[in-house]
Amino acid sequence: MKRLTLFWTLIAALLLAHQVHLWTTGLPIETDLLTLLPGSDRDTAADAVLHHLSDTASGSLVVLVTAKTKPEALAAATQFATSLHSSRLERIPSTDAQHSLPDELAPWREALLTTTQRERLTTASPDDLTQRALLQLQQPLGARLGDFREDPLQLYPEYLRERAQLTRLRPEGEHLVFETDAGHHVLLRYRVLGGAFSFDGVAHLETALNTAKQSLTDAEVLVAGVPLFAEAAAVQANSEVSTVGTGSLLAILVIMWLAFRSPRPLLLVVLSVGMGTIAGLSATVLLFGKVHLMTLVFGASLVGVAEDYGIHYFTSRQAEPKRDRHELLAHLTPGLFLAVLTSVAGYVMLALAPFPGLRQVAVFSSVGLAAAFVTVLAWFPVLDRGEVKSTSFARKWAATRFPPLSARGLALTLGGLLLITALGFSRIHVQDDVRALQASPQRLIDAQRVVAERIGLPSPAQFFIIRGATEAERLEREEALTAQLDTLIPGRMLVGYDAVSRWVPSPKTQALNRALFARTRQDVLTALADELDDATPLTHETPPLTVADALKTQLGDALRPLWLDDVSVVLLHAPTKDSLPVLATFGALPGVRFVDRTGEISSVLQLWRVGMSQLLGLGYVVVFAALFWRFRGRAWRALLPTLVASGLALGTVGFLGEPLTLFHVLALWLLLGMGVDYGIFLVEHPNDEGEAWLAIGLGAVSTLLSFGLLAVSTTPAIHAFGVTLGVGEIAVWVLSPLCAPRADRAR
């Protein structure tokens, strides 16, 4: 025992040193809820696109200032930018990507035609084209771009104007402006400096933006961007961590004082919980490099479980004050070890799910529970040197233990509970849509939707990936896809899309454009020979426009994210939900793959909900085997309360009308690991004077407060855990003494 004490003291010193390092250098915290979600069968190219979209979006904000007139909108935008004071935000200058395009793309003007232009040149009569060219000839020289003989129909300026219509934004001084039915809009863009968000419970970004909004009177200001959602999640999680952790700690303080009326048991139990918490946090950071906010929320709830071991020790000391501490602890160790083993098994099973966030929870909680248990074994006999006096509260609580039911009474009770469970099950409906996990403030969701609709922001959740052996093949396949996408725009199933082939046609298309351009130009110039001093066509002998050429122009910043090493990407603007099945059919085109991130994750959620439900049955078999090894024929008495409580928890979800998700199923794993502890303690000590029931009761109150408080969370996944575990823990607490063996039949 002395060796264990010395060894654990050394480990504690290392853990404390690591904690000092973490908190002085900055605890690395992850806020992105998407990291909690599973992977899928996406290829590396899809992952690269997703990472790029995420990195781009995670560091920028878009501000949309709207007024009745353009001057009012411009004045309001200037006032907003002047009034915005935040060291976390930096204005991104507005640039006009089209500004130098006439000069940069002019060498390839003969190869650049829009679909509309090709149709007109193919179907229009020579006389119509000649008349059109004559009108261009009569325009002042300053109104034409280039020499008339080079482009008599001014197809190249028309091409640029049509391509410019791909975005509503127009440069106006230092701003970008556009107009819709809602009024005149000015777009401002900001970069979040450092790429970090607030974890101190204060909405710094939103406060600064709201202060700037208040400086305006007759203008509407909408702000969109991932940083606002991340900050809101951080603020909410900070509040939830404080609520759950504070609630659990207060519960321990109150019930420990009432039960023992001495600071020593209280301090030692807090010590064991504290060691569990810092051990779990250190292990998580060392293994994962950072800790997720959801892990911290669950870490706060760990307080409601880890104190059970210390409480059980002190209730036994209270019942047998004269017994040697080491001897008493040796007597308790088998039951405590089995309780730790089953609890850790419940958390470890979470690691089987493909969720990085839940794996963090599994590591944090498993290591934390084990550390709390070792703290009791190593330090309590050494530090607990005084007497633990009996109190009236402890005696009264111990006397309230429900008597075990007879076989008939137990059968009737279980039958009634089974009926209630069945009624609840009949009302259960399943929800696997990942969008159901969204818990962002509605004001942010509404602003994001309106801004996306007005500007036409690309969707990060749905896009196409195009492969090809050569650049030419890639561009040809992209053109085949965009031809299909064009059919969805008139019906508003799609606002638009971003594609490299819109600016860089395939070599095959460029050759066709050149031939059509040259033939039409020759026909027009021949028809207007009498009007011209020289009707000799001016031509440009240039090789086909390549993606590399386009990337060197002002288009480079816009095209570079769409053209990766092995694939090209087509981003979709505001696809409707009804368009998704149609878009999926386009993925059957050669070399084309439709990536629906939302659909993929939802499918995986369904797969793992079913899989983890089936695996839960195996988990009960494994736990029963461990219990049978210890209790033999009495093993069912330790496990049955948890099994019944699991059914009641799911039935309650049905009665509440909440959708059943994977996270309810995962919560049942935790209930299996924690709830069986109550049965273990009562079966392990059937002949005691009530100290096991006192320990269970004291631990159950704090556990219920900690996990029950999770139910108030606005994060659906955490809320699901809270409801399931709250109801389940109450049921286990009540049912465990009813299923326990009678003292006269314990052996």
PDB file of C-alpha atoms in Angstrom, residues 280-462:
ATOM      1  CA  GLY A 280      -8.819  13.115 -17.486  1.00  0.00           C
ATOM      2  CA  LEU A 281      -7.985  16.553 -18.868  1.00  0.00           C
ATOM      3  CA  SER A 282      -4.266  15.819 -19.129  1.00  0.00           C
ATOM      4  CA  ALA A 283      -4.864  12.466 -20.815  1.00  0.00           C
ATOM      5  CA  THR A 284      -7.234  14.064 -23.339  1.00  0.00           C
ATOM      6  CA  VAL A 285      -4.835  16.849 -24.302  1.00  0.00           C
ATOM      7  CA  LEU A 286      -1.875  14.466 -24.523  1.00  0.00           C
ATOM      8  CA  LEU A 287      -3.754  12.028 -26.773  1.00  0.00           C
ATOM      9  CA  PHE A 288      -5.747  14.444 -28.934  1.00  0.00           C
ATOM     10  CA  GLY A 289      -3.763  17.673 -28.778  1.00  0.00           C
ATOM     11  CA  LYS A 290      -6.846  19.646 -27.700  1.00  0.00           C
ATOM     12  CA  VAL A 291     -10.037  19.226 -25.727  1.00  0.00           C
ATOM     13  CA  HIS A 292     -13.536  19.738 -27.130  1.00  0.00           C
ATOM     14  CA  LEU A 293     -16.066  21.890 -25.327  1.00  0.00           C
ATOM     15  CA  MET A 294     -18.457  18.948 -25.267  1.00  0.00           C
ATOM     16  CA  THR A 295     -15.782  16.954 -23.448  1.00  0.00           C
ATOM     17  CA  LEU A 296     -15.574  19.682 -20.816  1.00  0.00           C
ATOM     18  CA  VAL A 297     -19.356  19.574 -20.371  1.00  0.00           C
ATOM     19  CA  PHE A 298     -19.214  15.837 -19.806  1.00  0.00           C
ATOM     20  CA  GLY A 299     -16.145  16.303 -17.669  1.00  0.00           C
ATOM     21  CA  ALA A 300     -18.203  18.506 -15.385  1.00  0.00           C
ATOM     22  CA  SER A 301     -20.752  15.709 -15.111  1.00  0.00           C
ATOM     23  CA  LEU A 302     -17.947  13.332 -14.118  1.00  0.00           C
ATOM     24  CA  VAL A 303     -18.119  15.018 -10.708  1.00  0.00           C
ATOM     25  CA  GLY A 304     -21.439  13.253 -10.176  1.00  0.00           C
ATOM     26  CA  VAL A 305     -19.871   9.809 -10.604  1.00  0.00           C
ATOM     27  CA  ALA A 306     -16.307   9.946  -9.320  1.00  0.00           C
ATOM     28  CA  GLU A 307     -17.330  10.847  -5.765  1.00  0.00           C
ATOM     29  CA  ASP A 308     -19.187   7.531  -5.343  1.00  0.00           C
ATOM     30  CA  TYR A 309     -15.996   5.682  -4.379  1.00  0.00           C
ATOM     31  CA  GLY A 310     -15.043   8.149  -1.644  1.00  0.00           C
ATOM     32  CA  ILE A 311     -18.597   8.346  -0.348  1.00  0.00           C
ATOM     33  CA  HIS A 312     -18.822   4.548  -0.133  1.00  0.00           C
ATOM     34  CA  TYR A 313     -15.574   4.511   1.853  1.00  0.00           C
ATOM     35  CA  PHE A 314     -16.785   7.098   4.369  1.00  0.00           C
ATOM     36  CA  THR A 315     -20.247   5.588   4.860  1.00  0.00           C
ATOM     37  CA  SER A 316     -18.515   2.305   5.693  1.00  0.00           C
ATOM     38  CA  ARG A 317     -16.148   4.121   8.073  1.00  0.00           C
ATOM     39  CA  GLN A 318     -19.160   5.746   9.667  1.00  0.00           C
ATOM     40  CA  ALA A 319     -20.836   2.361  10.191  1.00  0.00           C
ATOM     41  CA  GLU A 320     -17.648   0.728  11.555  1.00  0.00           C
ATOM     42  CA  PRO A 321     -15.647   3.556  13.196  1.00  0.00           C
ATOM     43  CA  LYS A 322     -13.310   1.250  15.100  1.00  0.00           C
ATOM     44  CA  ARG A 323     -12.312  -0.932  12.162  1.00  0.00           C
ATOM     45  CA  ASP A 324      -8.794  -0.493  10.768  1.00  0.00           C
ATOM     46  CA  ARG A 325      -8.859   1.809   7.741  1.00  0.00           C
ATOM     47  CA  HIS A 326      -6.641  -0.388   5.585  1.00  0.00           C
ATOM     48  CA  GLU A 327      -8.609  -3.490   6.493  1.00  0.00           C
ATOM     49  CA  LEU A 328     -11.890  -1.729   5.728  1.00  0.00           C
ATOM     50  CA  LEU A 329     -10.650  -0.523   2.363  1.00  0.00           C
ATOM     51  CA  ALA A 330      -9.396  -4.009   1.498  1.00  0.00           C
ATOM     52  CA  HIS A 331     -12.907  -5.295   2.275  1.00  0.00           C
ATOM     53  CA  LEU A 332     -14.482  -2.677  -0.006  1.00  0.00           C
ATOM     54  CA  THR A 333     -11.977  -2.925  -2.855  1.00  0.00           C
ATOM     55  CA  PRO A 334     -13.511  -5.889  -4.780  1.00  0.00           C
ATOM     56  CA  GLY A 335     -16.915  -4.185  -5.025  1.00  0.00           C
ATOM     57  CA  LEU A 336     -15.396  -0.787  -5.802  1.00  0.00           C
ATOM     58  CA  PHE A 337     -13.139  -2.281  -8.447  1.00  0.00           C
ATOM     59  CA  LEU A 338     -16.058  -4.033 -10.113  1.00  0.00           C
ATOM     60  CA  ALA A 339     -18.008  -0.739 -10.080  1.00  0.00           C
ATOM     61  CA  VAL A 340     -15.082   1.100 -11.677  1.00  0.00           C
ATOM     62  CA  LEU A 341     -14.630  -1.663 -14.226  1.00  0.00           C
ATOM     63  CA  THR A 342     -18.252  -1.608 -15.373  1.00  0.00           C
ATOM     64  CA  SER A 343     -18.373   2.206 -15.441  1.00  0.00           C
ATOM     65  CA  VAL A 344     -15.177   2.472 -17.462  1.00  0.00           C
ATOM     66  CA  ALA A 345     -16.488  -0.243 -19.782  1.00  0.00           C
ATOM     67  CA  GLY A 346     -19.544   1.899 -20.480  1.00  0.00           C
ATOM     68  CA  TYR A 347     -17.399   4.888 -21.407  1.00  0.00           C
ATOM     69  CA  VAL A 348     -14.920   2.818 -23.400  1.00  0.00           C
ATOM     70  CA  MET A 349     -17.740   1.480 -25.545  1.00  0.00           C
ATOM     71  CA  LEU A 350     -18.306   5.077 -26.681  1.00  0.00           C
ATOM     72  CA  ALA A 351     -14.895   4.895 -28.325  1.00  0.00           C
ATOM     73  CA  LEU A 352     -16.276   2.263 -30.706  1.00  0.00           C
ATOM     74  CA  ALA A 353     -18.412   4.940 -32.351  1.00  0.00           C
ATOM     75  CA  PRO A 354     -16.605   6.887 -35.109  1.00  0.00           C
ATOM     76  CA  PHE A 355     -16.948  10.222 -33.327  1.00  0.00           C
ATOM     77  CA  PRO A 356     -13.701  11.991 -32.324  1.00  0.00           C
ATOM     78  CA  GLY A 357     -15.593  14.045 -29.758  1.00  0.00           C
ATOM     79  CA  LEU A 358     -17.080  10.989 -28.081  1.00  0.00           C
ATOM     80  CA  ARG A 359     -13.697   9.310 -28.069  1.00  0.00           C
ATOM     81  CA  GLN A 360     -12.445  12.300 -26.115  1.00  0.00           C
ATOM     82  CA  VAL A 361     -15.333  11.873 -23.681  1.00  0.00           C
ATOM     83  CA  ALA A 362     -14.444   8.186 -23.339  1.00  0.00           C
ATOM     84  CA  VAL A 363     -10.789   8.938 -22.592  1.00  0.00           C
ATOM     85  CA  PHE A 364     -11.539  11.848 -20.250  1.00  0.00           C
ATOM     86  CA  SER A 365     -14.126   9.966 -18.240  1.00  0.00           C
ATOM     87  CA  SER A 366     -12.406   6.573 -18.163  1.00  0.00           C
ATOM     88  CA  VAL A 367      -9.104   8.022 -17.018  1.00  0.00           C
ATOM     89  CA  GLY A 368     -10.910  10.335 -14.602  1.00  0.00           C
ATOM     90  CA  LEU A 369     -12.878   7.540 -12.929  1.00  0.00           C
ATOM     91  CA  ALA A 370      -9.812   5.331 -12.690  1.00  0.00           C
ATOM     92  CA  ALA A 371      -7.783   8.200 -11.184  1.00  0.00           C
ATOM     93  CA  ALA A 372     -10.494   8.947  -8.615  1.00  0.00           C
ATOM     94  CA  PHE A 373     -10.583   5.264  -7.634  1.00  0.00           C
ATOM     95  CA  VAL A 374      -6.794   5.046  -7.269  1.00  0.00           C
ATOM     96  CA  THR A 375      -6.832   8.242  -5.193  1.00  0.00           C
ATOM     97  CA  VAL A 376      -9.182   6.563  -2.726  1.00  0.00           C
ATOM     98  CA  LEU A 377      -6.980   3.458  -2.523  1.00  0.00           C
ATOM     99  CA  ALA A 378      -3.662   5.305  -2.265  1.00  0.00           C
ATOM    100  CA  TRP A 379      -4.407   8.367  -0.137  1.00  0.00           C
ATOM    101  CA  PHE A 380      -7.571   7.907   1.912  1.00  0.00           C
ATOM    102  CA  PRO A 381      -6.151   5.480   4.493  1.00  0.00           C
ATOM    103  CA  VAL A 382      -3.176   7.816   4.947  1.00  0.00           C
ATOM    104  CA  LEU A 383      -5.039  11.128   5.090  1.00  0.00           C
ATOM    105  CA  ASP A 384      -8.161   9.927   6.920  1.00  0.00           C
ATOM    106  CA  ARG A 385      -6.873   9.729  10.488  1.00  0.00           C
ATOM    107  CA  GLY A 386      -9.835  11.023  12.466  1.00  0.00           C
ATOM    108  CA  GLU A 387     -13.125   9.507  13.496  1.00  0.00           C
ATOM    109  CA  VAL A 388     -16.171   9.615  11.204  1.00  0.00           C
ATOM    110  CA  LYS A 389     -19.066  10.244  13.538  1.00  0.00           C
ATOM    111  CA  SER A 390     -22.593   9.057  12.961  1.00  0.00           C
ATOM    112  CA  THR A 391     -25.173  11.759  12.175  1.00  0.00           C
ATOM    113  CA  SER A 392     -28.934  11.788  12.412  1.00  0.00           C
ATOM    114  CA  PHE A 393     -29.194  12.550   8.692  1.00  0.00           C
ATOM    115  CA  ALA A 394     -27.112   9.478   7.819  1.00  0.00           C
ATOM    116  CA  ARG A 395     -29.055   7.231  10.187  1.00  0.00           C
ATOM    117  CA  LYS A 396     -32.431   8.392   8.871  1.00  0.00           C
ATOM    118  CA  TRP A 397     -31.321   8.027   5.260  1.00  0.00           C
ATOM    119  CA  ALA A 398     -29.956   4.530   5.845  1.00  0.00           C
ATOM    120  CA  ALA A 399     -33.282   3.564   7.438  1.00  0.00           C
ATOM    121  CA  THR A 400     -35.274   4.632   4.353  1.00  0.00           C
ATOM    122  CA  ARG A 401     -34.005   1.778   2.198  1.00  0.00           C
ATOM    123  CA  PHE A 402     -36.837   0.116   0.325  1.00  0.00           C
ATOM    124  CA  PRO A 403     -37.263  -3.530   1.298  1.00  0.00           C
ATOM    125  CA  PRO A 404     -36.539  -6.117  -1.410  1.00  0.00           C
ATOM    126  CA  LEU A 405     -39.659  -7.325  -3.168  1.00  0.00           C
ATOM    127  CA  SER A 406     -40.924 -10.875  -3.118  1.00  0.00           C
ATOM    128  CA  ALA A 407     -40.882 -12.816  -6.354  1.00  0.00           C
ATOM    129  CA  ARG A 408     -44.562 -12.018  -6.978  1.00  0.00           C
ATOM    130  CA  GLY A 409     -44.174  -8.342  -6.072  1.00  0.00           C
ATOM    131  CA  LEU A 410     -41.139  -8.013  -8.288  1.00  0.00           C
ATOM    132  CA  ALA A 411     -42.964  -9.678 -11.191  1.00  0.00           C
ATOM    133  CA  LEU A 412     -45.965  -7.344 -10.831  1.00  0.00           C
ATOM    134  CA  THR A 413     -43.726  -4.278 -10.597  1.00  0.00           C
ATOM    135  CA  LEU A 414     -41.722  -5.252 -13.642  1.00  0.00           C
ATOM    136  CA  GLY A 415     -44.909  -6.026 -15.558  1.00  0.00           C
ATOM    137  CA  GLY A 416     -46.310  -2.567 -14.850  1.00  0.00           C
ATOM    138  CA  LEU A 417     -43.055  -0.894 -15.844  1.00  0.00           C
ATOM    139  CA  LEU A 418     -42.943  -2.977 -18.998  1.00  0.00           C
ATOM    140  CA  LEU A 419     -46.418  -1.736 -19.945  1.00  0.00           C
ATOM    141  CA  ILE A 420     -45.408   1.890 -19.394  1.00  0.00           C
ATOM    142  CA  THR A 421     -42.249   1.328 -21.426  1.00  0.00           C
ATOM    143  CA  ALA A 422     -44.225  -0.229 -24.269  1.00  0.00           C
ATOM    144  CA  LEU A 423     -46.573   2.775 -24.405  1.00  0.00           C
ATOM    145  CA  GLY A 424     -43.602   5.106 -24.581  1.00  0.00           C
ATOM    146  CA  PHE A 425     -41.964   3.004 -27.265  1.00  0.00           C
ATOM    147  CA  SER A 426     -45.100   3.237 -29.401  1.00  0.00           C
ATOM    148  CA  ARG A 427     -44.623   7.005 -29.586  1.00  0.00           C
ATOM    149  CA  ILE A 428     -40.953   7.000 -30.481  1.00  0.00           C
ATOM    150  CA  HIS A 429     -39.910   8.439 -33.837  1.00  0.00           C
ATOM    151  CA  VAL A 430     -36.352   8.312 -35.113  1.00  0.00           C
ATOM    152  CA  GLN A 431     -34.306  11.313 -36.266  1.00  0.00           C
ATOM    153  CA  ASP A 432     -30.943  10.794 -37.986  1.00  0.00           C
ATOM    154  CA  ASP A 433     -30.737  14.109 -39.878  1.00  0.00           C
ATOM    155  CA  VAL A 434     -27.508  15.839 -38.869  1.00  0.00           C
ATOM    156  CA  ARG A 435     -29.282  19.198 -39.134  1.00  0.00           C
ATOM    157  CA  ALA A 436     -31.202  18.196 -36.012  1.00  0.00           C
ATOM    158  CA  LEU A 437     -27.924  18.607 -34.105  1.00  0.00           C
ATOM    159  CA  GLN A 438     -27.868  22.317 -34.881  1.00  0.00           C
ATOM    160  CA  ALA A 439     -28.439  24.423 -31.791  1.00  0.00           C
ATOM    161  CA  SER A 440     -27.337  27.845 -32.972  1.00  0.00           C
ATOM    162  CA  PRO A 441     -29.367  30.936 -32.059  1.00  0.00           C
ATOM    163  CA  GLN A 442     -32.226  31.451 -34.513  1.00  0.00           C
ATOM    164  CA  ARG A 443     -31.178  35.050 -35.144  1.00  0.00           C
ATOM    165  CA  LEU A 444     -27.829  33.848 -36.506  1.00  0.00           C
ATOM    166  CA  ILE A 445     -29.470  31.165 -38.641  1.00  0.00           C
ATOM    167  CA  ASP A 446     -31.943  33.651 -40.126  1.00  0.00           C
ATOM    168  CA  ALA A 447     -29.231  36.212 -40.878  1.00  0.00           C
ATOM    169  CA  GLN A 448     -27.029  33.567 -42.513  1.00  0.00           C
ATOM    170  CA  ARG A 449     -29.908  32.374 -44.705  1.00  0.00           C
ATOM    171  CA  VAL A 450     -30.903  35.871 -45.873  1.00  0.00           C
ATOM    172  CA  VAL A 451     -27.327  36.908 -46.655  1.00  0.00           C
ATOM    173  CA  ALA A 452     -26.698  33.675 -48.558  1.00  0.00           C
ATOM    174  CA  GLU A 453     -29.854  34.165 -50.620  1.00  0.00           C
ATOM    175  CA  ARG A 454     -29.134  37.806 -51.438  1.00  0.00           C
ATOM    176  CA  ILE A 455     -25.473  37.385 -52.327  1.00  0.00           C
ATOM    177  CA  GLY A 456     -25.516  33.822 -53.614  1.00  0.00           C
ATOM    178  CA  LEU A 457     -22.931  32.267 -51.325  1.00  0.00           C
ATOM    179  CA  PRO A 458     -21.701  28.785 -52.253  1.00  0.00           C
ATOM    180  CA  SER A 459     -22.911  25.898 -50.119  1.00  0.00           C
ATOM    181  CA  PRO A 460     -20.138  24.157 -48.155  1.00  0.00           C
ATOM    182  CA  ALA A 461     -22.310  21.056 -47.706  1.00  0.00           C
ATOM    183  CA  GLN A 462     -23.023  20.115 -51.343  1.00  0.00           C
TER     184      GLN A 462
END
